[in-house]
Short mmCIF file of C-alpha atoms and ligand atoms in Angstrom, two decimals:
data_model
loop_
_atom_site.label_atom_id
_atom_site.label_comp_id
_atom_site.label_asym_id
_atom_site.label_seq_id
_atom_site.Cartn_x
_atom_site.Cartn_y
_atom_site.Cartn_z
CA MET N 336 3.04 15.45 -46.34
CA LYS N 337 0.15 17.82 -45.77
CA GLY N 338 -1.10 16.62 -42.38
CA ASN N 339 0.35 16.61 -38.90
CA ILE N 340 0.52 14.32 -35.88
CA LEU N 341 -0.94 14.87 -32.43
CA VAL N 342 0.57 12.53 -29.84
CA ILE N 343 -1.35 12.01 -26.60
CA SER N 344 0.40 10.09 -23.83
CA GLY N 345 -0.54 9.47 -20.25
CA PRO N 346 -1.56 6.69 -17.91
CA SER N 347 -4.52 4.47 -18.64
CA GLY N 348 -7.27 5.72 -16.36
CA SER N 349 -6.45 9.39 -16.97
CA GLY N 350 -9.48 9.75 -19.23
CA LYS N 351 -7.39 9.74 -22.40
CA SER N 352 -9.67 7.63 -24.59
CA SER N 353 -12.87 9.51 -23.72
CA LEU N 354 -11.18 12.87 -24.24
CA MET N 355 -9.70 11.83 -27.57
CA HIS N 356 -12.99 10.49 -28.87
CA GLU N 357 -14.91 13.62 -27.86
CA MET N 358 -12.22 15.86 -29.34
CA MET N 359 -12.34 13.95 -32.63
CA LYS N 360 -16.10 14.48 -32.88
CA ARG N 361 -15.57 18.23 -32.71
CA VAL N 362 -12.40 18.77 -34.75
CA GLU N 363 -12.81 17.94 -38.44
CA ASN N 364 -10.32 15.99 -40.53
CA THR N 365 -8.80 13.85 -37.82
CA TYR N 366 -7.80 10.18 -37.96
CA PHE N 367 -7.17 7.95 -34.94
CA SER N 368 -4.15 5.72 -35.46
CA ILE N 369 -5.33 2.28 -34.34
CA SER N 370 -2.44 0.55 -32.60
CA THR N 371 -1.74 -3.16 -32.63
CA THR N 372 -1.39 -4.92 -29.28
CA THR N 373 -0.86 -8.35 -27.76
CA ARG N 374 -2.80 -7.55 -24.60
CA GLU N 375 -6.20 -9.10 -23.81
CA LYS N 376 -9.26 -7.29 -25.12
CA ARG N 377 -11.15 -5.45 -22.34
CA ALA N 378 -14.93 -5.62 -21.99
CA GLY N 379 -16.42 -3.05 -24.37
CA GLU N 380 -13.43 -2.97 -26.72
CA THR N 381 -13.73 -3.89 -30.41
CA ASP N 382 -11.02 -5.41 -32.59
CA GLY N 383 -10.17 -2.97 -35.40
CA GLU N 384 -11.65 -0.01 -33.54
CA ASP N 385 -9.80 0.28 -30.25
CA TYR N 386 -6.83 -1.84 -31.25
CA PHE N 387 -5.89 -4.65 -33.60
CA PHE N 388 -5.54 -7.54 -31.14
CA ILE N 389 -2.95 -10.10 -32.23
CA SER N 390 -0.73 -12.81 -30.69
CA LYS N 391 2.86 -12.26 -29.55
CA ASP N 392 4.14 -14.43 -32.44
CA GLU N 393 2.23 -12.38 -35.00
CA PHE N 394 3.53 -9.19 -33.42
CA LYS N 395 7.16 -10.39 -33.58
CA LYS N 396 6.64 -11.27 -37.26
CA GLY N 397 5.34 -7.72 -37.85
CA ILE N 398 8.49 -6.30 -36.25
CA GLU N 399 10.71 -8.47 -38.49
CA GLU N 400 8.77 -7.38 -41.58
CA GLY N 401 9.24 -3.70 -40.66
CA ASN N 402 5.49 -2.98 -40.40
CA PHE N 403 5.75 -0.69 -37.37
CA LEU N 404 6.67 2.96 -37.26
CA GLU N 405 7.41 2.35 -33.58
CA TRP N 406 6.67 -0.33 -31.03
CA ALA N 407 7.20 -0.76 -27.30
CA ARG N 408 6.76 -3.25 -24.49
CA VAL N 409 4.35 -1.81 -21.96
CA HIS N 410 3.35 -3.82 -18.87
CA ASP N 411 4.45 -7.18 -20.36
CA ASN N 412 2.65 -6.66 -23.64
CA TYR N 413 3.65 -5.33 -27.02
CA TYR N 414 2.07 -2.22 -28.53
CA GLY N 415 2.90 -0.76 -31.95
CA THR N 416 1.91 1.80 -34.58
CA SER N 417 1.58 0.59 -38.17
CA LEU N 418 3.17 2.82 -40.75
CA LYS N 419 1.19 2.31 -43.97
CA GLN N 420 -2.22 3.77 -43.08
CA ILE N 421 -0.67 6.72 -41.25
CA LEU N 422 1.28 7.89 -44.28
CA LYS N 423 -1.91 7.71 -46.35
CA GLU N 424 -3.88 9.82 -43.85
CA LEU N 425 -1.04 12.35 -43.49
CA ASN N 426 -0.92 12.74 -47.25
CA ALA N 427 -4.68 13.38 -47.18
CA GLY N 428 -4.01 16.34 -44.85
CA LYS N 429 -5.45 14.83 -41.66
CA ILE N 430 -4.45 15.37 -38.04
CA VAL N 431 -3.34 11.85 -37.14
CA ILE N 432 -3.88 11.12 -33.44
CA PHE N 433 -1.44 8.77 -31.69
CA ASP N 434 -2.29 7.33 -28.27
CA ILE N 435 1.19 6.05 -27.43
CA ASP N 436 3.47 5.87 -24.40
CA VAL N 437 6.64 7.90 -23.68
CA GLN N 438 8.89 5.38 -25.47
CA GLY N 439 6.75 5.57 -28.60
CA HIS N 440 6.66 9.37 -28.46
CA LYS N 441 10.46 9.54 -28.42
CA ILE N 442 10.76 7.34 -31.52
CA ALA N 443 7.93 9.11 -33.35
CA LYS N 444 9.69 12.43 -32.69
CA GLU N 445 12.94 11.09 -34.11
CA LYS N 446 11.13 9.95 -37.27
CA PHE N 447 8.58 12.74 -37.80
CA GLY N 448 10.06 15.59 -35.65
CA ASN N 449 8.64 18.77 -37.06
CA ILE N 450 5.09 17.61 -37.74
CA ILE N 451 4.49 16.34 -34.19
CA THR N 452 2.65 18.17 -31.42
CA SER N 453 2.57 16.29 -28.14
CA VAL N 454 0.37 16.33 -25.07
CA PHE N 455 0.97 14.58 -21.77
CA LEU N 456 -2.31 13.97 -19.96
CA THR N 457 -2.67 12.85 -16.38
CA THR N 458 -4.79 13.02 -13.23
CA PRO N 459 -4.23 15.65 -10.48
CA ASN N 460 -2.30 13.04 -8.45
CA GLN N 461 -1.67 9.28 -8.20
CA ASN N 462 -4.47 8.67 -5.67
CA VAL N 463 -7.04 9.92 -8.16
CA LEU N 464 -5.55 7.60 -10.78
CA ARG N 465 -5.70 4.60 -8.45
CA ASP N 466 -9.36 5.36 -7.59
CA ARG N 467 -10.28 5.64 -11.28
CA LEU N 468 -8.59 2.35 -12.17
CA VAL N 469 -10.30 0.56 -9.28
CA LYS N 470 -13.71 2.05 -10.23
CA ARG N 471 -13.23 1.14 -13.91
CA GLY N 472 -13.06 -2.49 -12.79
CA THR N 473 -11.32 -3.78 -15.91
CA ASP N 474 -7.93 -4.59 -14.35
CA SER N 475 -6.79 -6.97 -11.61
CA LEU N 476 -5.15 -5.48 -8.50
CA GLU N 477 -1.79 -6.68 -9.81
CA SER N 478 -2.34 -4.99 -13.16
CA ILE N 479 -3.47 -1.76 -11.40
CA GLN N 480 -0.25 -1.74 -9.39
CA LYS N 481 1.79 -2.23 -12.58
CA ARG N 482 -0.06 0.65 -14.25
CA LEU N 483 0.52 2.93 -11.24
CA ASN N 484 4.24 2.12 -11.17
CA ASN N 485 4.42 2.76 -14.88
CA ALA N 486 2.59 6.10 -14.46
CA ILE N 487 5.06 7.18 -11.78
CA SER N 488 8.01 6.44 -14.05
CA GLU N 489 6.35 8.02 -17.14
CA ILE N 490 5.63 11.33 -15.41
CA THR N 491 9.36 11.98 -14.99
CA ARG N 492 9.53 12.41 -18.78
CA VAL N 493 6.86 15.09 -19.04
CA LYS N 494 9.45 17.68 -20.11
CA GLU N 495 9.77 15.90 -23.48
CA TYR N 496 6.22 17.07 -24.33
CA ASP N 497 4.85 20.34 -25.72
CA PHE N 498 1.78 20.46 -23.44
CA LEU N 499 0.72 19.13 -20.04
CA LEU N 500 -2.99 18.65 -19.33
CA ILE N 501 -4.29 17.76 -15.87
CA ASN N 502 -7.67 16.10 -16.27
CA ASP N 503 -9.55 17.41 -13.23
CA TYR N 504 -12.75 18.59 -14.97
CA PHE N 505 -13.59 16.72 -18.17
CA GLU N 506 -15.22 19.62 -20.09
CA LYS N 507 -12.40 22.03 -19.27
CA THR N 508 -9.71 19.54 -20.27
CA LEU N 509 -11.63 18.77 -23.46
CA GLU N 510 -11.70 22.47 -24.40
CA SER N 511 -7.93 22.68 -23.92
CA LEU N 512 -7.35 19.57 -26.00
CA ILE N 513 -9.52 20.94 -28.82
CA SER N 514 -7.55 24.22 -28.78
CA ILE N 515 -4.26 22.32 -28.96
CA ALA N 516 -5.55 20.23 -31.88
CA TYR N 517 -6.54 23.35 -33.83
CA ALA N 518 -3.27 25.11 -33.00
CA SER N 519 -1.25 22.05 -34.11
CA ARG N 520 -2.44 22.66 -37.68
CA HIS N 521 -0.84 26.09 -37.70
CA LYS N 522 2.67 25.28 -36.50
CA VAL N 523 5.10 26.83 -38.97
CA SER N 524 7.40 23.85 -38.54
CA SER N 525 4.74 21.53 -39.95
CA ILE N 526 4.03 23.67 -43.01
CA ASN N 527 5.97 23.55 -46.29
CA THR N 528 7.04 27.21 -46.08
CA GLU N 529 8.82 27.28 -49.48
CA GLU N 530 5.64 26.15 -51.21
CA PHE N 531 3.52 28.60 -49.21
CA ILE N 532 5.82 31.57 -49.94
CA GLY N 533 6.00 30.62 -53.63
CA SER N 534 2.25 30.43 -54.07
CA TRP N 535 1.57 33.52 -51.92
CA ALA N 536 3.97 35.66 -53.97
CA GLN N 537 2.42 34.65 -57.31
CA GLU N 538 0.50 37.52 -58.94
P1 5GP W 1717 -3.82 0.29 -22.52
O1 5GP W 1717 -3.43 -1.15 -22.27
O2 5GP W 1717 -4.31 0.95 -21.28
O3 5GP W 1717 -4.76 0.44 -23.69
O4 5GP W 1717 -2.48 1.07 -22.95
C1 5GP W 1717 -1.33 0.98 -22.18
C2 5GP W 1717 -0.29 1.97 -22.66
O5 5GP W 1717 0.18 1.63 -23.97
C3 5GP W 1717 -0.77 3.41 -22.76
O6 5GP W 1717 0.20 4.24 -22.15
C4 5GP W 1717 -0.86 3.67 -24.23
O7 5GP W 1717 -0.63 5.03 -24.55
C5 5GP W 1717 0.27 2.81 -24.75
N1 5GP W 1717 0.12 2.49 -26.18
C6 5GP W 1717 -1.01 2.17 -26.85
N2 5GP W 1717 -0.75 1.96 -28.15
C7 5GP W 1717 0.59 2.15 -28.31
C8 5GP W 1717 1.47 2.09 -29.46
O8 5GP W 1717 1.08 1.81 -30.59
N3 5GP W 1717 2.78 2.35 -29.22
C9 5GP W 1717 3.26 2.66 -27.98
N4 5GP W 1717 4.56 2.94 -27.86
N5 5GP W 1717 2.45 2.73 -26.89
C10 5GP W 1717 1.14 2.48 -27.06
#
């Protein structure tokens, strides 16, 4: 495979989606892996762009048929990454962006190890996260509490990641994310070194 994978994890409300979309406008040859989920569509989201929204029964069928590279249950819903399209994009040399949680990152690392670069993104502290979720107005108070509890448990696994980004100032965080995306292309572990050495040494 000629491409590589950039995993971005972090609580919803940390600014992850906006940062990823801005980064993808500025870094060429990227592909966003659209996950499949059983959760309700939020206002402003589009099926086939933000997620593929399906029922729990359809999701379970997908698991049985082996369609997912990884899947996880996150706040009572299923989320999963489909394998087929990703392999195609990797073979086309793209940076494939995964917005997945800590459970998904662990599995993706087991399956794709050396071609993965991972970033954990979060807010400066949990109060900022709570404020952002309340202001966003897309979740009930119960769902906000679930997301905060989940964020508190996810942060304990930050050491499994290559990079930690604290999203305090959007533009600054965006610059860092762009640098990481560019650098991810140059990791020796994601390059076929035999092929490179062979072609470099040819007269
Ligand atoms: P949200 O409901 O806010 O869009 O996402 C909730 C959580 O699910 C986030 O932490 C997000 O990264 C995670 N997530 C989204 N898609 C996937 C996926 O395909 N696999 C896994 N493991 N987690 C996902």
